[in-house]
Amino acid sequence: MNRPLAEADVIRCAEQTPAVLEARGLSYAHAGIGTLFEGVSLAVRRREIVALLGSSGCGKSTLLRVLAGLEQPATGSVSFLGEPLASPHPRSALVFQQPSLLPWLKLADNVGFGLDFAHQPRAGREALQGRIAAAIEAVGLKGREAAYPAQLSGGMAQRAALARALAREPELLFADEPFSALDAITRAEMQDLLVDVVHRWHSAVLLVTHDIDEAILVADRILLMGGRPGHLAQEWTVDIPRPREDHPEAVTALRLSILGALRHASL
Ligand SMILES: Nc1ncnc2c1ncn2[C@@H]1O[C@H](COP(=O)(O)OP(=O)(O)OP(=O)(O)O)[C@@H](O)[C@H]1O
Ligand SMILES: [Mg+2]
């Protein structure tokens, strides 16, 4: 089930089903830090949930920003739906640890914020309103459309951030530790919600996390990043049926395998 990553794997994976995102030979360097990661090649297929795990500081967030088109790599290339990516793609969306809602806008306006910007695909006003309403309902915030961010709990604010991403009908959702500021119960609810809504929206997800359990519960595939400079060291296909809580033995075996890899000297 798990094995070292090779360039051939990435190519084969991209050939099986069309990839939403494909990266080849990425490296990132900065004057202050030297080479942060190198030789990173990966593909995310349509509707696939991929978790990127790694120890703190190994470069996960920087890699996600490069993959999302927010930063340029030193070497290598990123393509989104088969086209070279130079800036964030309108069919991608981002969710971070902080919900980053605009405090002066009501929830519905926060969810719809930016949908009518020029780089977004054109859609009529009614269609946009429908997308906003559907996203708010999907995350369980129907009835709270007129609330301001200050009136929402941390969990509700993160639901709103997820709705804002869904309203873009993304082919790929980039999520960087989206639930790490939440309490354990809210976090578990949000993990279930994420899987549910991205399946319903037919979106793929690239989820950065350093929580092994979160990766196992949510992902179809787990990539492990580590080392100095960082590289992708190992991958696991997670074929445990959902809900995964019902298969504790398989979950424990996978957790031990990932923990062992994390502790491996070469990481
Ligand atoms: N443009 C930059 N300039 C200076 N330092 C940078 C830059 N980009 C990244 N770094 C540094 O690179 C290191 C790795 O950053 P990054 O945030 O990508 O790691 P991470 O794996 O996401 O860590 P964490 O798990 O703590 O979120 C950090 O020490 C960060 O300060
Ligand atoms: Mg990070």
Short mmCIF file of C-alpha atoms and ligand atoms in Angstrom, two decimals:
data_model
loop_
_atom_site.label_atom_id
_atom_site.label_comp_id
_atom_site.label_asym_id
_atom_site.label_seq_id
_atom_site.Cartn_x
_atom_site.Cartn_y
_atom_site.Cartn_z
CA MET A 1 0.00 0.00 0.00
CA ASN A 2 2.90 2.38 0.58
CA ARG A 3 6.07 2.89 -1.41
CA PRO A 4 8.68 5.50 -2.28
CA LEU A 5 7.60 8.06 -4.86
CA ALA A 6 9.12 7.99 -8.32
CA GLU A 7 8.69 10.29 -11.30
CA ALA A 8 7.14 7.38 -13.21
CA ASP A 9 4.35 7.19 -10.59
CA VAL A 10 3.39 10.78 -11.19
CA ILE A 11 3.28 10.29 -14.95
CA ARG A 12 1.25 7.06 -14.67
CA CYS A 13 -1.16 8.67 -12.23
CA ALA A 14 -1.71 11.59 -14.61
CA GLU A 15 -2.39 9.19 -17.48
CA GLN A 16 -5.05 7.14 -15.64
CA THR A 17 -7.51 10.02 -15.18
CA PRO A 18 -7.07 13.65 -16.18
CA ALA A 19 -5.18 15.52 -13.49
CA VAL A 20 -6.53 18.80 -12.16
CA LEU A 21 -3.09 19.76 -10.96
CA GLU A 22 0.28 18.54 -12.10
CA ALA A 23 3.66 19.66 -10.84
CA ARG A 24 7.05 18.60 -12.18
CA GLY A 25 10.46 19.11 -10.61
CA LEU A 26 9.51 21.97 -8.30
CA SER A 27 12.12 23.62 -6.14
CA TYR A 28 11.86 26.76 -4.06
CA ALA A 29 14.73 28.87 -2.75
CA HIS A 30 14.92 32.14 -0.89
CA ALA A 31 17.98 34.20 0.00
CA GLY A 32 17.34 33.92 3.73
CA ILE A 33 16.58 30.19 3.86
CA GLY A 34 18.44 28.64 0.90
CA THR A 35 16.66 25.75 -0.85
CA LEU A 36 13.48 24.93 1.06
CA PHE A 37 12.36 22.02 -1.13
CA GLU A 38 13.46 20.42 -4.38
CA GLY A 39 12.49 17.72 -6.86
CA VAL A 40 8.80 17.85 -5.99
CA SER A 41 6.56 16.21 -8.60
CA LEU A 42 2.93 15.37 -7.92
CA ALA A 43 -0.48 15.13 -9.51
CA VAL A 44 -3.96 15.59 -8.08
CA ARG A 45 -6.68 13.85 -10.03
CA ARG A 46 -10.24 15.09 -10.44
CA ARG A 47 -12.33 14.58 -7.28
CA GLU A 48 -9.36 13.20 -5.40
CA ILE A 49 -8.59 14.26 -1.82
CA VAL A 50 -4.83 14.37 -1.29
CA ALA A 51 -3.30 15.16 2.09
CA LEU A 52 0.20 16.60 2.34
CA LEU A 53 1.74 15.66 5.67
CA GLY A 54 5.07 16.73 7.09
CA SER A 55 6.82 18.07 10.13
CA SER A 56 6.58 21.74 11.02
CA GLY A 57 8.75 24.00 8.89
CA CYS A 58 9.48 21.48 6.12
CA GLY A 59 7.87 23.76 3.52
CA LYS A 60 4.29 22.46 3.16
CA SER A 61 2.65 25.88 3.13
CA THR A 62 5.21 27.27 0.72
CA LEU A 63 4.68 24.29 -1.59
CA LEU A 64 0.91 24.82 -1.43
CA ARG A 65 1.35 28.51 -2.34
CA VAL A 66 3.52 27.54 -5.31
CA LEU A 67 0.98 24.91 -6.43
CA ALA A 68 -1.83 27.47 -6.08
CA GLY A 69 0.02 29.98 -8.26
CA LEU A 70 0.57 32.45 -5.42
CA GLU A 71 4.37 32.11 -5.58
CA GLN A 72 6.80 31.20 -8.33
CA PRO A 73 9.11 28.17 -7.99
CA ALA A 74 12.85 28.46 -8.61
CA THR A 75 12.65 25.48 -10.99
CA GLY A 76 9.92 23.24 -12.32
CA SER A 77 6.41 23.80 -13.60
CA VAL A 78 2.79 23.65 -12.44
CA SER A 79 -0.17 23.02 -14.72
CA PHE A 80 -3.85 23.32 -13.86
CA LEU A 81 -6.36 21.50 -16.07
CA GLY A 82 -3.55 20.95 -18.56
CA GLU A 83 -2.56 24.63 -18.86
CA PRO A 84 0.60 26.19 -17.40
CA LEU A 85 -0.23 28.07 -14.20
CA ALA A 86 1.21 31.55 -13.63
CA SER A 87 -1.32 32.96 -11.17
CA PRO A 88 -4.20 31.52 -9.09
CA HIS A 89 -6.70 29.75 -11.34
CA PRO A 90 -10.34 30.91 -11.14
CA ARG A 91 -11.44 27.28 -10.74
CA SER A 92 -9.31 26.88 -7.63
CA ALA A 93 -10.12 28.12 -4.14
CA LEU A 94 -8.19 28.43 -0.90
CA VAL A 95 -9.03 27.85 2.75
CA PHE A 96 -6.55 28.70 5.50
CA GLN A 97 -6.33 28.25 9.25
CA GLN A 98 -7.81 31.72 9.72
CA PRO A 99 -11.20 32.16 8.02
CA SER A 100 -10.22 35.70 6.89
CA LEU A 101 -13.77 37.00 6.62
CA LEU A 102 -14.29 40.71 5.99
CA PRO A 103 -15.73 42.03 9.29
CA TRP A 104 -17.95 44.67 7.65
CA LEU A 105 -19.72 42.21 5.34
CA LYS A 106 -22.64 39.94 6.23
CA LEU A 107 -22.05 36.20 5.90
CA ALA A 108 -23.76 35.94 2.49
CA ASP A 109 -21.69 38.86 1.16
CA ASN A 110 -18.51 37.29 2.52
CA VAL A 111 -19.37 34.01 0.78
CA GLY A 112 -20.05 35.85 -2.47
CA PHE A 113 -17.10 38.21 -2.20
CA GLY A 114 -15.06 38.34 -5.40
CA LEU A 115 -17.37 36.05 -7.41
CA ASP A 116 -18.07 38.91 -9.85
CA PHE A 117 -14.42 39.92 -10.23
CA ALA A 118 -13.24 40.13 -13.83
CA HIS A 119 -11.05 36.99 -13.75
CA GLN A 120 -13.93 34.80 -12.54
CA PRO A 121 -16.00 32.84 -15.08
CA ARG A 122 -18.98 34.96 -16.15
CA ALA A 123 -22.29 34.10 -14.48
CA GLY A 124 -25.62 35.94 -14.18
CA ARG A 125 -26.70 37.52 -10.89
CA GLU A 126 -29.31 34.84 -10.24
CA ALA A 127 -26.86 32.03 -10.87
CA LEU A 128 -24.38 33.62 -8.45
CA GLN A 129 -27.06 34.06 -5.78
CA GLY A 130 -27.97 30.39 -6.25
CA ARG A 131 -24.36 29.33 -5.82
CA ILE A 132 -24.00 31.42 -2.66
CA ALA A 133 -27.23 29.99 -1.18
CA ALA A 134 -26.27 26.40 -2.03
CA ALA A 135 -22.83 26.80 -0.47
CA ILE A 136 -24.25 28.35 2.72
CA GLU A 137 -26.82 25.57 3.03
CA ALA A 138 -24.20 22.86 2.41
CA VAL A 139 -22.08 24.02 5.34
CA GLY A 140 -25.11 24.21 7.66
CA LEU A 141 -25.34 28.01 7.93
CA LYS A 142 -28.75 28.50 6.31
CA GLY A 143 -30.59 31.16 8.30
CA ARG A 144 -27.38 32.97 9.28
CA GLU A 145 -26.92 34.83 5.98
CA ALA A 146 -27.30 38.26 7.62
CA ALA A 147 -24.86 37.59 10.49
CA TYR A 148 -21.61 39.53 10.68
CA PRO A 149 -18.32 37.63 11.30
CA ALA A 150 -18.14 38.92 14.90
CA GLN A 151 -21.44 37.13 15.57
CA LEU A 152 -20.07 33.73 14.45
CA SER A 153 -18.20 31.15 16.53
CA GLY A 154 -14.79 29.96 15.31
CA GLY A 155 -16.37 26.83 13.84
CA MET A 156 -19.12 28.81 12.10
CA ALA A 157 -16.57 31.26 10.68
CA GLN A 158 -14.58 28.35 9.27
CA ARG A 159 -17.80 26.93 7.77
CA ALA A 160 -18.33 30.34 6.14
CA ALA A 161 -14.77 30.23 4.75
CA LEU A 162 -15.51 26.78 3.33
CA ALA A 163 -18.77 28.08 1.80
CA ARG A 164 -16.87 30.98 0.20
CA ALA A 165 -14.55 28.41 -1.40
CA LEU A 166 -17.45 26.18 -2.55
CA ALA A 167 -19.31 29.11 -4.11
CA ARG A 168 -16.44 29.27 -6.63
CA GLU A 169 -17.38 25.71 -7.68
CA PRO A 170 -13.70 24.84 -7.56
CA GLU A 171 -12.12 22.00 -9.50
CA LEU A 172 -9.50 22.04 -6.75
CA LEU A 173 -9.66 23.30 -3.20
CA PHE A 174 -6.33 24.15 -1.57
CA ALA A 175 -6.62 23.89 2.22
CA ASP A 176 -3.76 24.75 4.59
CA GLU A 177 -4.40 23.46 8.12
CA PRO A 178 -7.99 24.68 7.82
CA PHE A 179 -9.18 23.15 11.10
CA SER A 180 -6.14 23.41 13.34
CA ALA A 181 -7.51 26.36 15.32
CA LEU A 182 -10.75 24.51 16.17
CA ASP A 183 -11.59 22.41 19.23
CA ALA A 184 -11.54 18.62 18.79
CA ILE A 185 -15.30 18.12 18.36
CA THR A 186 -15.77 21.01 15.94
CA ARG A 187 -12.72 19.82 14.08
CA ALA A 188 -14.09 16.29 13.65
CA GLU A 189 -17.40 17.74 12.41
CA MET A 190 -15.54 19.92 9.92
CA GLN A 191 -13.48 16.99 8.64
CA ASP A 192 -16.69 15.04 7.91
CA LEU A 193 -18.26 18.13 6.37
CA LEU A 194 -15.26 18.73 4.12
CA VAL A 195 -15.40 15.20 2.69
CA ASP A 196 -19.18 15.42 2.25
CA VAL A 197 -19.22 18.76 0.45
CA VAL A 198 -16.26 18.18 -1.84
CA HIS A 199 -17.84 14.89 -2.93
CA ARG A 200 -21.11 16.71 -3.63
CA TRP A 201 -19.30 19.55 -5.44
CA HIS A 202 -17.11 17.06 -7.38
CA SER A 203 -14.03 18.98 -6.28
CA ALA A 204 -10.53 17.72 -5.67
CA VAL A 205 -8.69 18.79 -2.51
CA LEU A 206 -5.07 19.31 -1.58
CA LEU A 207 -5.07 19.41 2.21
CA VAL A 208 -1.95 20.46 4.11
CA THR A 209 -1.96 19.14 7.66
CA HIS A 210 0.43 17.89 10.30
CA ASP A 211 -2.32 15.85 11.91
CA ILE A 212 -1.89 12.20 10.89
CA ASP A 213 -5.40 11.26 12.02
CA GLU A 214 -6.93 14.07 9.99
CA ALA A 215 -5.06 12.89 6.90
CA ILE A 216 -6.21 9.29 7.43
CA LEU A 217 -9.85 10.24 8.03
CA VAL A 218 -10.11 12.63 5.11
CA ALA A 219 -7.72 11.66 2.31
CA ASP A 220 -7.80 9.22 -0.60
CA ARG A 221 -4.02 9.54 -0.82
CA ILE A 222 -1.40 10.81 1.60
CA LEU A 223 1.92 12.36 0.59
CA LEU A 224 4.67 12.71 3.16
CA MET A 225 7.08 15.62 2.88
CA GLY A 226 10.28 15.86 4.86
CA GLY A 227 14.01 16.36 4.85
CA ARG A 228 16.27 19.37 4.41
CA PRO A 229 15.74 20.46 1.69
CA GLY A 230 12.20 19.09 1.70
CA HIS A 231 11.09 16.45 -0.78
CA LEU A 232 8.18 14.06 -1.17
CA ALA A 233 9.38 10.92 0.54
CA GLN A 234 6.50 8.47 0.54
CA GLU A 235 2.86 8.05 -0.41
CA TRP A 236 -0.02 5.93 0.82
CA THR A 237 -3.25 5.15 -0.98
CA VAL A 238 -6.00 5.15 1.64
CA ASP A 239 -8.51 2.53 0.58
CA ILE A 240 -10.20 2.15 3.97
CA PRO A 241 -14.00 2.39 3.45
CA ARG A 242 -15.77 5.44 4.87
CA PRO A 243 -16.70 6.15 7.59
CA ARG A 244 -13.15 5.24 8.54
CA GLU A 245 -13.89 5.35 12.28
CA ASP A 246 -15.66 2.01 11.68
CA HIS A 247 -12.33 0.39 10.70
CA PRO A 248 -10.06 1.05 13.69
CA GLU A 249 -7.59 -1.75 12.93
CA ALA A 250 -6.87 -0.53 9.42
CA VAL A 251 -6.65 3.06 10.66
CA THR A 252 -4.18 2.08 13.39
CA ALA A 253 -2.02 0.09 10.96
CA LEU A 254 -1.84 3.06 8.59
CA ARG A 255 -1.11 5.46 11.45
CA LEU A 256 1.80 3.29 12.59
CA SER A 257 3.15 3.07 9.06
CA ILE A 258 3.06 6.88 8.68
CA LEU A 259 4.56 7.44 12.15
CA GLY A 260 7.39 5.07 11.30
CA ALA A 261 8.10 6.96 8.07
CA LEU A 262 7.99 10.32 9.89
CA ARG A 263 10.59 9.07 12.35
CA HIS A 264 12.79 7.69 9.60
CA ALA A 265 16.26 9.24 9.74
CA SER A 266 16.23 10.40 6.13
CA LEU A 267 13.23 12.69 6.64
N1 LIG B 1 9.70 33.88 1.14
C1 LIG B 1 10.27 33.45 2.28
N2 LIG B 1 11.18 34.21 2.93
C2 LIG B 1 11.78 33.79 4.05
N3 LIG B 1 11.49 32.63 4.66
C3 LIG B 1 10.59 31.85 4.09
C4 LIG B 1 9.92 32.20 2.87
N4 LIG B 1 9.09 31.20 2.55
C5 LIG B 1 9.21 30.27 3.51
N5 LIG B 1 10.10 30.64 4.43
C6 LIG B 1 10.53 29.87 5.62
O1 LIG B 1 10.57 28.51 5.25
C7 LIG B 1 10.23 27.68 6.34
C8 LIG B 1 9.15 26.70 5.96
O2 LIG B 1 7.97 27.40 5.78
P1 LIG B 1 6.52 26.76 5.59
O3 LIG B 1 5.60 27.72 6.23
O4 LIG B 1 6.31 26.47 4.15
O5 LIG B 1 6.59 25.38 6.39
P2 LIG B 1 5.40 24.45 6.89
O6 LIG B 1 5.82 23.05 6.60
O7 LIG B 1 4.12 24.91 6.34
O8 LIG B 1 5.43 24.69 8.46
P3 LIG B 1 4.22 24.57 9.52
O9 LIG B 1 3.90 23.10 9.63
O10 LIG B 1 4.82 25.11 10.77
O11 LIG B 1 3.08 25.37 9.00
C9 LIG B 1 9.82 28.60 7.48
O12 LIG B 1 10.90 28.69 8.38
C10 LIG B 1 9.55 29.92 6.79
O13 LIG B 1 9.81 31.00 7.64
MG MG B 2 2.38 25.69 7.19
#
